mmCIF file of C-alpha atoms and ligand atoms in Angstrom:
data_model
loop_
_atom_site.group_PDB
_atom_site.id
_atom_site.type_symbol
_atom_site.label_atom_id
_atom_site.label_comp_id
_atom_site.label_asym_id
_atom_site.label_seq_id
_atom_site.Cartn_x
_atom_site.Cartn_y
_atom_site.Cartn_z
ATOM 1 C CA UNK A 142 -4.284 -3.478 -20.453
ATOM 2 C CA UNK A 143 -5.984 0.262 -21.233
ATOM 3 C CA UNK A 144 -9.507 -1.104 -20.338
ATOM 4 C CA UNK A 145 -8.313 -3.054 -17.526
ATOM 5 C CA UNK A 146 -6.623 0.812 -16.124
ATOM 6 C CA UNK A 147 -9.137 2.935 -17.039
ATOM 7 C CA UNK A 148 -11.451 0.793 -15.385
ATOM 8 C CA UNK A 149 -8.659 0.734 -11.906
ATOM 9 C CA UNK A 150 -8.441 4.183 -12.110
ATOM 10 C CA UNK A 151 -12.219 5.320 -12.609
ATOM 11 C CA UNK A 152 -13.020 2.741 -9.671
ATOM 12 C CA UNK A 153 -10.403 3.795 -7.295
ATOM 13 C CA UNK A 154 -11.531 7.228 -7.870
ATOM 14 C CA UNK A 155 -15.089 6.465 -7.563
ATOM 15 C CA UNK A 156 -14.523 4.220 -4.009
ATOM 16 C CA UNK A 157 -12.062 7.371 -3.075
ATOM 17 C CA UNK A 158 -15.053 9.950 -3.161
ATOM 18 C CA UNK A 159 -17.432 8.189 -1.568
ATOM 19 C CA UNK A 160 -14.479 7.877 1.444
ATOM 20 C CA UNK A 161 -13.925 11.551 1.066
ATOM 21 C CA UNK A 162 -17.617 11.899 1.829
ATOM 22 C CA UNK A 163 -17.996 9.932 5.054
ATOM 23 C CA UNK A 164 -14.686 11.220 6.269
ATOM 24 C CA UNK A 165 -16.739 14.531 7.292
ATOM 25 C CA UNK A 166 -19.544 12.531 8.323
ATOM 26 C CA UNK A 167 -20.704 10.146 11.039
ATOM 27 C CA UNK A 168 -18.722 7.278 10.527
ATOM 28 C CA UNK A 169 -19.232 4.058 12.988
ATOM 29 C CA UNK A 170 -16.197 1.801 13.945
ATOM 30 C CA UNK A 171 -15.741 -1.587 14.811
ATOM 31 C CA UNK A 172 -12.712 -3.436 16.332
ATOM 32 C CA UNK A 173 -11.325 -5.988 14.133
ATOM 33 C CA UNK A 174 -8.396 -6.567 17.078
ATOM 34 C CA UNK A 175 -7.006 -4.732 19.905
ATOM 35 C CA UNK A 176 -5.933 -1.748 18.050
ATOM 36 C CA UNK A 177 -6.936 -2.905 14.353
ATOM 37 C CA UNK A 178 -10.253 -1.182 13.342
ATOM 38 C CA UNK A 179 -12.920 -0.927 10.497
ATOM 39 C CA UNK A 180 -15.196 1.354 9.711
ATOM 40 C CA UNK A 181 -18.477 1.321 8.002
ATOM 41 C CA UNK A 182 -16.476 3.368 5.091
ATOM 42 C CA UNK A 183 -14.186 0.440 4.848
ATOM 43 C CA UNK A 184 -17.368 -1.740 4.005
ATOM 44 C CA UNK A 185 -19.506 0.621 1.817
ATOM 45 C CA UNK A 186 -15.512 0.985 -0.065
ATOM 46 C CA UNK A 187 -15.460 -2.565 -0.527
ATOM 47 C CA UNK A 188 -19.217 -3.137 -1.454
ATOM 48 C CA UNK A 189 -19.163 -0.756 -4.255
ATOM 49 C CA UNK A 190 -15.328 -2.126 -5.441
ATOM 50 C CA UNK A 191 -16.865 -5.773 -5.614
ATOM 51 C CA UNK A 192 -19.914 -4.889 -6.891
ATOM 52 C CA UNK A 193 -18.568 -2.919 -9.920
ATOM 53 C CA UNK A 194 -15.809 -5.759 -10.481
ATOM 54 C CA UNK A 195 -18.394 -8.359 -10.466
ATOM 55 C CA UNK A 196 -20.658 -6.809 -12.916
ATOM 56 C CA UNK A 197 -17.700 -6.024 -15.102
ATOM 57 C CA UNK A 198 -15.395 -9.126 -14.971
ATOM 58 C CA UNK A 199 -17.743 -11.608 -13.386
ATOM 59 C CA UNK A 200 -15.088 -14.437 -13.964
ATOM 60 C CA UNK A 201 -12.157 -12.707 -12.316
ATOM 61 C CA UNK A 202 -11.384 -13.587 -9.075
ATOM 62 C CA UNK A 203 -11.362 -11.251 -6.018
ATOM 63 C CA UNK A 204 -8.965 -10.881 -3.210
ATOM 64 C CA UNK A 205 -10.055 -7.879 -0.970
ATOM 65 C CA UNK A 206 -9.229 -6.848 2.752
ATOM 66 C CA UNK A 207 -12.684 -7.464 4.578
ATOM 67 C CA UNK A 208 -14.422 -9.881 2.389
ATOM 68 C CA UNK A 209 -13.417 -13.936 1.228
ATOM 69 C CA UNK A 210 -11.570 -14.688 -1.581
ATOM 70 C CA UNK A 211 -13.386 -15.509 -4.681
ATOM 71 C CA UNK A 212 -13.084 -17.414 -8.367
ATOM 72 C CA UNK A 213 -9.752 -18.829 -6.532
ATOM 73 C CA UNK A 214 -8.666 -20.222 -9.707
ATOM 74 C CA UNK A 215 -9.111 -17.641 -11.785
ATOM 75 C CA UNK A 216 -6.478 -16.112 -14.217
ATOM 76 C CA UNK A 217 -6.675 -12.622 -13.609
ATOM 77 C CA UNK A 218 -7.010 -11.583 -9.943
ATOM 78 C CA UNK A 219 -8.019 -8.123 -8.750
ATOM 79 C CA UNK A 220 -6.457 -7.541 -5.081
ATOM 80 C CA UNK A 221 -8.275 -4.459 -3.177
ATOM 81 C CA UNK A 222 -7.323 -2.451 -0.068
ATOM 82 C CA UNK A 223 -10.523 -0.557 -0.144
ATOM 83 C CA UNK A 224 -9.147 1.779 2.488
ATOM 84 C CA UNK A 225 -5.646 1.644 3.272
ATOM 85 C CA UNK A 226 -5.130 4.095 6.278
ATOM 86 C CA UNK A 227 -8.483 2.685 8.383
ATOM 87 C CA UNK A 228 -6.710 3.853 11.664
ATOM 88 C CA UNK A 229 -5.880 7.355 10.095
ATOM 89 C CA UNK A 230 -9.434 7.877 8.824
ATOM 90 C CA UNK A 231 -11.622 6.782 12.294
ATOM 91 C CA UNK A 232 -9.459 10.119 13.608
ATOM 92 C CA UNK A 233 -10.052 12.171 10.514
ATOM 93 C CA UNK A 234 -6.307 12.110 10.024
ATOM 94 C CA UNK A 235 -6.521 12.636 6.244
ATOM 95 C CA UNK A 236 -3.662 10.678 4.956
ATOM 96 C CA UNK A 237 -5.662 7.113 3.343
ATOM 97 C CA UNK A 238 -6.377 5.603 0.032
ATOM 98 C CA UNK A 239 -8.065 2.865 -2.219
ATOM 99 C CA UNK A 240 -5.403 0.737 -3.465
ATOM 100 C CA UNK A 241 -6.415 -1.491 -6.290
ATOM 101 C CA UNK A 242 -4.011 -4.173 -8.340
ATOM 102 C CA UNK A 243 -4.551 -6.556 -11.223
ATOM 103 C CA UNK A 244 -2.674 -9.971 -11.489
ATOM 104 C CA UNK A 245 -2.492 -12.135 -14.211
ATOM 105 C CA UNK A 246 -1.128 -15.626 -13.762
ATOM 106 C CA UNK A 247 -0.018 -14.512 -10.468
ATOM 107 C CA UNK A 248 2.134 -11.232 -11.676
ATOM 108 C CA UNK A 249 0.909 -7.840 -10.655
ATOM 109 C CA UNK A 250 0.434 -6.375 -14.434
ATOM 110 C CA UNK A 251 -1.597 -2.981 -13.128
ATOM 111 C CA UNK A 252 -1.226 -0.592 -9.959
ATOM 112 C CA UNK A 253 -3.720 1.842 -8.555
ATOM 113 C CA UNK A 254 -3.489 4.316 -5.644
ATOM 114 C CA UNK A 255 -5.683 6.908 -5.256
ATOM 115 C CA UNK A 256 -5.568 9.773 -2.373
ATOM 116 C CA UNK A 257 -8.684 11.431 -2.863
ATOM 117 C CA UNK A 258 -7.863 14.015 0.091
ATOM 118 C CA UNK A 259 -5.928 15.567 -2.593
ATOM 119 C CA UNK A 260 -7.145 13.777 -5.375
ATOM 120 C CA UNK A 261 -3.397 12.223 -6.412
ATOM 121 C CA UNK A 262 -3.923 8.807 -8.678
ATOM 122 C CA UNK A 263 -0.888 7.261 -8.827
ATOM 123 C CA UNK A 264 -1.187 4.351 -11.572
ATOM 124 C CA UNK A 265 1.173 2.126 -13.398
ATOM 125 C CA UNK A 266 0.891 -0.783 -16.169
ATOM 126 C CA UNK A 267 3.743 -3.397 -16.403
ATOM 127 C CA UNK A 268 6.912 -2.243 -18.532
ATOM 128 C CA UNK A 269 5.306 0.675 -18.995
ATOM 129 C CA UNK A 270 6.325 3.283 -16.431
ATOM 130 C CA UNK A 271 4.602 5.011 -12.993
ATOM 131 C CA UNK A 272 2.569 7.770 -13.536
ATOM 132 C CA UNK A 273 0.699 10.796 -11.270
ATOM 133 C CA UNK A 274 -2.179 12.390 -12.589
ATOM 134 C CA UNK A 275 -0.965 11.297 -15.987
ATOM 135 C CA UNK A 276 2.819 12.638 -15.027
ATOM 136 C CA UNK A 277 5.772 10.234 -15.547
ATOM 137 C CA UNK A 278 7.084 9.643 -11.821
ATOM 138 C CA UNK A 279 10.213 8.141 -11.309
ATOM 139 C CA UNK A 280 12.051 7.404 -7.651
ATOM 140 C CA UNK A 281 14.666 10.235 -5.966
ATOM 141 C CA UNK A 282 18.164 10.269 -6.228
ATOM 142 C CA UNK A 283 19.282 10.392 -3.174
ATOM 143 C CA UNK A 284 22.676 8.441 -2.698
ATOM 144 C CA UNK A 285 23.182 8.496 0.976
ATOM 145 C CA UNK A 286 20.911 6.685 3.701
ATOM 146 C CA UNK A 287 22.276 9.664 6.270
ATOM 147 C CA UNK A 288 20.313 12.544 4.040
ATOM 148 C CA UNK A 289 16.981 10.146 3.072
ATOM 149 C CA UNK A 290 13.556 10.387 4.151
ATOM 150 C CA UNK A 291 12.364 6.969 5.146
ATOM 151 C CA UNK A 292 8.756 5.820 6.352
ATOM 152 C CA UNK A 293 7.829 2.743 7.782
ATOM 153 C CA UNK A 294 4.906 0.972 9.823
ATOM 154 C CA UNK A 295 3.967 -0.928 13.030
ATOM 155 C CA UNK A 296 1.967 -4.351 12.781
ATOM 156 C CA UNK A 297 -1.448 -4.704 14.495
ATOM 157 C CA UNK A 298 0.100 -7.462 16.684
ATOM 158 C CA UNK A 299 2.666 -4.629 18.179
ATOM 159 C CA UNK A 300 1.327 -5.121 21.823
ATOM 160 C CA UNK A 301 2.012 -8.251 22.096
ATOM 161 C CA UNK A 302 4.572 -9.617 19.229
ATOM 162 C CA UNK A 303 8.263 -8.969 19.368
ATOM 163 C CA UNK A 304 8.588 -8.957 15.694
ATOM 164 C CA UNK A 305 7.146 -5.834 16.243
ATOM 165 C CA UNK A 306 9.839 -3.858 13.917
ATOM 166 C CA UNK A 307 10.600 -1.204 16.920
ATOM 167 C CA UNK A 308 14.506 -3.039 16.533
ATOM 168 C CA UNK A 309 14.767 -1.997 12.636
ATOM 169 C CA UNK A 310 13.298 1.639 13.936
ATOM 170 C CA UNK A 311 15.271 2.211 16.533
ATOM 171 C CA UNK A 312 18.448 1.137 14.177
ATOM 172 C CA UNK A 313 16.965 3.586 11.638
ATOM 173 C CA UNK A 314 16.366 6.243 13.079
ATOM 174 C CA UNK A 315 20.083 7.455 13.744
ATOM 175 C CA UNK A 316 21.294 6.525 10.688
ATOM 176 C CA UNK A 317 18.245 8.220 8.569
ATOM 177 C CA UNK A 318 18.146 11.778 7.809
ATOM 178 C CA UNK A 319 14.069 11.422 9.305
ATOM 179 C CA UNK A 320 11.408 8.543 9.226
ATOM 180 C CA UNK A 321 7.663 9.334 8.688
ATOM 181 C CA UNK A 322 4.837 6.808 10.017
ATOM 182 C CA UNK A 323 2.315 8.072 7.957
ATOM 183 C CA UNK A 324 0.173 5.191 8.412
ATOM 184 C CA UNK A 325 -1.440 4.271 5.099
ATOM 185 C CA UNK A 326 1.338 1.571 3.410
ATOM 186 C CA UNK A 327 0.098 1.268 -0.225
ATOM 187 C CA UNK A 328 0.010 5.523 -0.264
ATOM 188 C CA UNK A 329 3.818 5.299 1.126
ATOM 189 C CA UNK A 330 4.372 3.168 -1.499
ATOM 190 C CA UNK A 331 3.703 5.538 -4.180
ATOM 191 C CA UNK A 332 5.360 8.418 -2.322
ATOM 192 C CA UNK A 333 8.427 6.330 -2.616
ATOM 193 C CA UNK A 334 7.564 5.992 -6.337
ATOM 194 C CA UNK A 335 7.026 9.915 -6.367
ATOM 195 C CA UNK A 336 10.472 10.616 -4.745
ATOM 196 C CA UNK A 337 8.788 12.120 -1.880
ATOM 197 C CA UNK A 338 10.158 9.545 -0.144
ATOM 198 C CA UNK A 339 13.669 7.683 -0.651
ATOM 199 C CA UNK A 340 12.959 4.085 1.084
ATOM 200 C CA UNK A 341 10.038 2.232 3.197
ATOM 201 C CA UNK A 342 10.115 -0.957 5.219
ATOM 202 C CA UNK A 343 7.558 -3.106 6.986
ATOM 203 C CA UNK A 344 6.920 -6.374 8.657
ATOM 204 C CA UNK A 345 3.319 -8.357 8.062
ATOM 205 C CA UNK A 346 1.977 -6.377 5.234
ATOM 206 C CA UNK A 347 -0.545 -8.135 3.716
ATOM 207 C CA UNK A 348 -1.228 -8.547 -0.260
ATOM 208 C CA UNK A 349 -3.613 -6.272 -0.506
ATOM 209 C CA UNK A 350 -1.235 -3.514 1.291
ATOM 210 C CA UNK A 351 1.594 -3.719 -1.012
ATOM 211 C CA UNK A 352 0.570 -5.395 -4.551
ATOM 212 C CA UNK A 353 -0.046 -1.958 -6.177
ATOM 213 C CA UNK A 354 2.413 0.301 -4.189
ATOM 214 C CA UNK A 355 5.241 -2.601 -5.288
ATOM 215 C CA UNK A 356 4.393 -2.447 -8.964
ATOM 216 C CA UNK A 357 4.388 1.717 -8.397
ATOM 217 C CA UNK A 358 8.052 1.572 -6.964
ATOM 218 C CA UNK A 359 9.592 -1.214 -9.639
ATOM 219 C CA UNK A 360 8.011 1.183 -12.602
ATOM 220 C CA UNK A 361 9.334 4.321 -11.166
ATOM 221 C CA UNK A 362 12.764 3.168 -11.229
ATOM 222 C CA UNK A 363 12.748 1.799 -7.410
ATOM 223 C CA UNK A 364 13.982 -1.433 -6.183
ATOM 224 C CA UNK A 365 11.244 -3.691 -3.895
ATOM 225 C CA UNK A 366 13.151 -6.828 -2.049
ATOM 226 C CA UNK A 367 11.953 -8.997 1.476
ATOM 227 C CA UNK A 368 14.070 -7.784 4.212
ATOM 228 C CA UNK A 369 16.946 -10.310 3.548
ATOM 229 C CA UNK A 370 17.719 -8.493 0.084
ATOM 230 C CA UNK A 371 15.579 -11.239 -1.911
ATOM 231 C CA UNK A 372 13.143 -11.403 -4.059
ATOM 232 C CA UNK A 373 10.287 -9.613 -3.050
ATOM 233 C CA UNK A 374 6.672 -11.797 -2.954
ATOM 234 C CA UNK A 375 3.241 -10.869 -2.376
ATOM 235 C CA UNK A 376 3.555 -13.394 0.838
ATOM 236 C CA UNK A 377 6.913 -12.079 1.434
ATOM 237 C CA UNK A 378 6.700 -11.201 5.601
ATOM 238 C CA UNK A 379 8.125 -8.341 5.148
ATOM 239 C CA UNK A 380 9.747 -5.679 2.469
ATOM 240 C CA UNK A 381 12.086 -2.972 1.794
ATOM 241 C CA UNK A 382 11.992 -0.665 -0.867
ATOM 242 C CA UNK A 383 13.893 2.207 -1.764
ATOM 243 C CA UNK A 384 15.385 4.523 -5.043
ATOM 244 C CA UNK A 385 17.952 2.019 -5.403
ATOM 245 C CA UNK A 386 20.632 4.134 -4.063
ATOM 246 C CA UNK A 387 19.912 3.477 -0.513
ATOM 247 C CA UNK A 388 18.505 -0.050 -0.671
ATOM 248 C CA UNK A 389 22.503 -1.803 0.273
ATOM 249 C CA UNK A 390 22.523 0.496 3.053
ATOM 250 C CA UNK A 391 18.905 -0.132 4.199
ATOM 251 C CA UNK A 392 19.729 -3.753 4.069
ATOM 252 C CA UNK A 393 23.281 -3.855 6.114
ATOM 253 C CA UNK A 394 20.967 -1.468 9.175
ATOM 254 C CA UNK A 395 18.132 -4.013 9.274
ATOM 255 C CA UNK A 396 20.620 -6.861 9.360
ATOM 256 C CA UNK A 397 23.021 -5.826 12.063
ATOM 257 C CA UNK A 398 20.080 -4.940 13.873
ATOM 258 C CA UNK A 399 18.203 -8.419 13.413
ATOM 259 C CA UNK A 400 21.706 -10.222 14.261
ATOM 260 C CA UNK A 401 22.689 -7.887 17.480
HETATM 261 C C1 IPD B 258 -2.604 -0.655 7.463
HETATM 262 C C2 IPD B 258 -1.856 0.554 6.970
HETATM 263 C C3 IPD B 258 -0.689 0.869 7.891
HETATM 264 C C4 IPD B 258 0.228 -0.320 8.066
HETATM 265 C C5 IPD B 258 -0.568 -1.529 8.532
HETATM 266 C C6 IPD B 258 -1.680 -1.824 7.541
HETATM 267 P P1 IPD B 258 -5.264 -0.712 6.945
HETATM 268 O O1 IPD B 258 -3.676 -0.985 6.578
HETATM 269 O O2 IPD B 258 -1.358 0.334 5.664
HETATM 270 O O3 IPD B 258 0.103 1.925 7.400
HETATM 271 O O4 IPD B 258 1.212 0.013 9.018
HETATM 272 O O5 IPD B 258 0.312 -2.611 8.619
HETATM 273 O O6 IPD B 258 -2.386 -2.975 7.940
HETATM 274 O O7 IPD B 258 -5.576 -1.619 8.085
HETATM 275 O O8 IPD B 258 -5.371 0.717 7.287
HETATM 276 O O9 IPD B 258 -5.900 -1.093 5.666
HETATM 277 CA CA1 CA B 259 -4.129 -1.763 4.327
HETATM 278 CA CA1 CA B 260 -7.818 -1.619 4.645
#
């Protein structure tokens, strides 16, 4: 696995300058939806990601945000969010990353998240702990959903879906000590694995969103489950995850709130 991570990590922070560089510059963006963008630093991310993954590992299949899948049947399965935070970086917002996972037979086995606004890589290897700039992270301890810090998200499809998660918010909101929206999901991810944060939900994430971010959480000592309090997938529609601590609590708001 130490080839596979220094390989992640060199990558994500190679994709992460080049994002730091065009987030001062002139930076064209396209509308993937109503409000769901990309930008030409989403593509030049990806281009470079693929490109050094296919000169690398030319057999391992590919699943990244902007691009088709390829080598479907492959073993081992990189999954890339070349820029997680798209809406936050078209407004110079700087709170985005390069997210980066490795499966093998369909289990995430290696998590990267890199922030290179402030140049935090967040990594982790299966059974083998989370880790910050080489620092051991592991989750908060806060025992009480009234004094947490939660963040969340909003889907793309919030105009015009009701599962639009402004139900598990507004439940949330007076029962949390705050809730950020910081708008990059694999990046809250590994704040909840840092303890900056003590739980995160969201509906519709996609693979590439959460598959390093979960890993982060589970190796820092955090719990990951769907909204229902089950196992947590990759395809799961949505997913809560927290210190531990808070998760029950979490769980009984977003279910009163789903039933009332
Ligand atoms: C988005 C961000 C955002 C989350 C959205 C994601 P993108 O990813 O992670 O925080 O709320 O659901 O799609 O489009 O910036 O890669
Ligand atoms: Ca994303
Ligand atoms: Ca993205």
């Amino acid at each position: 696995m130490t080839e596979f991570a220094e390989f992640a990590r060199s990558l994500a922070r190679e994709a992460g300058s080049l994002l730091r560089e065009k987030l001062t510059g002139h930076n064209p963006v396209y509308h993937k939806g109503d409000i769901d963008l990309v930008t030409e630093a989403d593509q030049m991310s990806e281009e470079l990601i693929l490109a050094r993954i296919a000169s690398r590992y030319p057999e391992h299949g590919v699943l990244s945000e902007e691009s088709a899948e390829k080598n479907e049947r492959a073993a081992m399965r990189w999954i890339v969010d070349p820029l997680d935070g798209t809406t936050n970086f078209a407004h110079g917002f700087p709170f985005f990353c390069v997210s980066l996972a490795l499966e093998r037979e369909g289990t995430v086995v290696l998590g990267v998240v890199y922030d290179p606004v402030r140049d935090e890589l967040f990594s982790a290897c299966r059974g083998e702990g989370a880790f910050l700039n080489g620092k051991k992270l592991s989750v908060s301890s806060v025992k009480d959903l009234s004094a947490s810090l939660l963040a969340t998200g909003f889907p793309y499809d919030i105009r015009v879906s009701p599962d639009n998660n402004l139900n598990y918010f507004n439940a949330l909101i007076v029962r949390a000590q705050a809730i950020r929206r910081p708008g990059a999901a694999a990046l809250d991810l590994a704040y909840l694995a840092a303890g900056r944060l003590d739980g995160f939900w969201e509906l519709k994430l996609k693979p590439w969103d959460t598959a390093a971010g979960c890993l982060l959480v589970a190796e820092a000592g955090g719990v990951v489950s769907d909204l229902q309090g089950g196992a947590w997938k990759l395809t799961s529609p949505g997913l809560i995850g927290s210190n531990g601590w808070i998760h029950g609590q979490m769980l009984d708001v977003i279910e009163k709130a789903r039933s009332s």
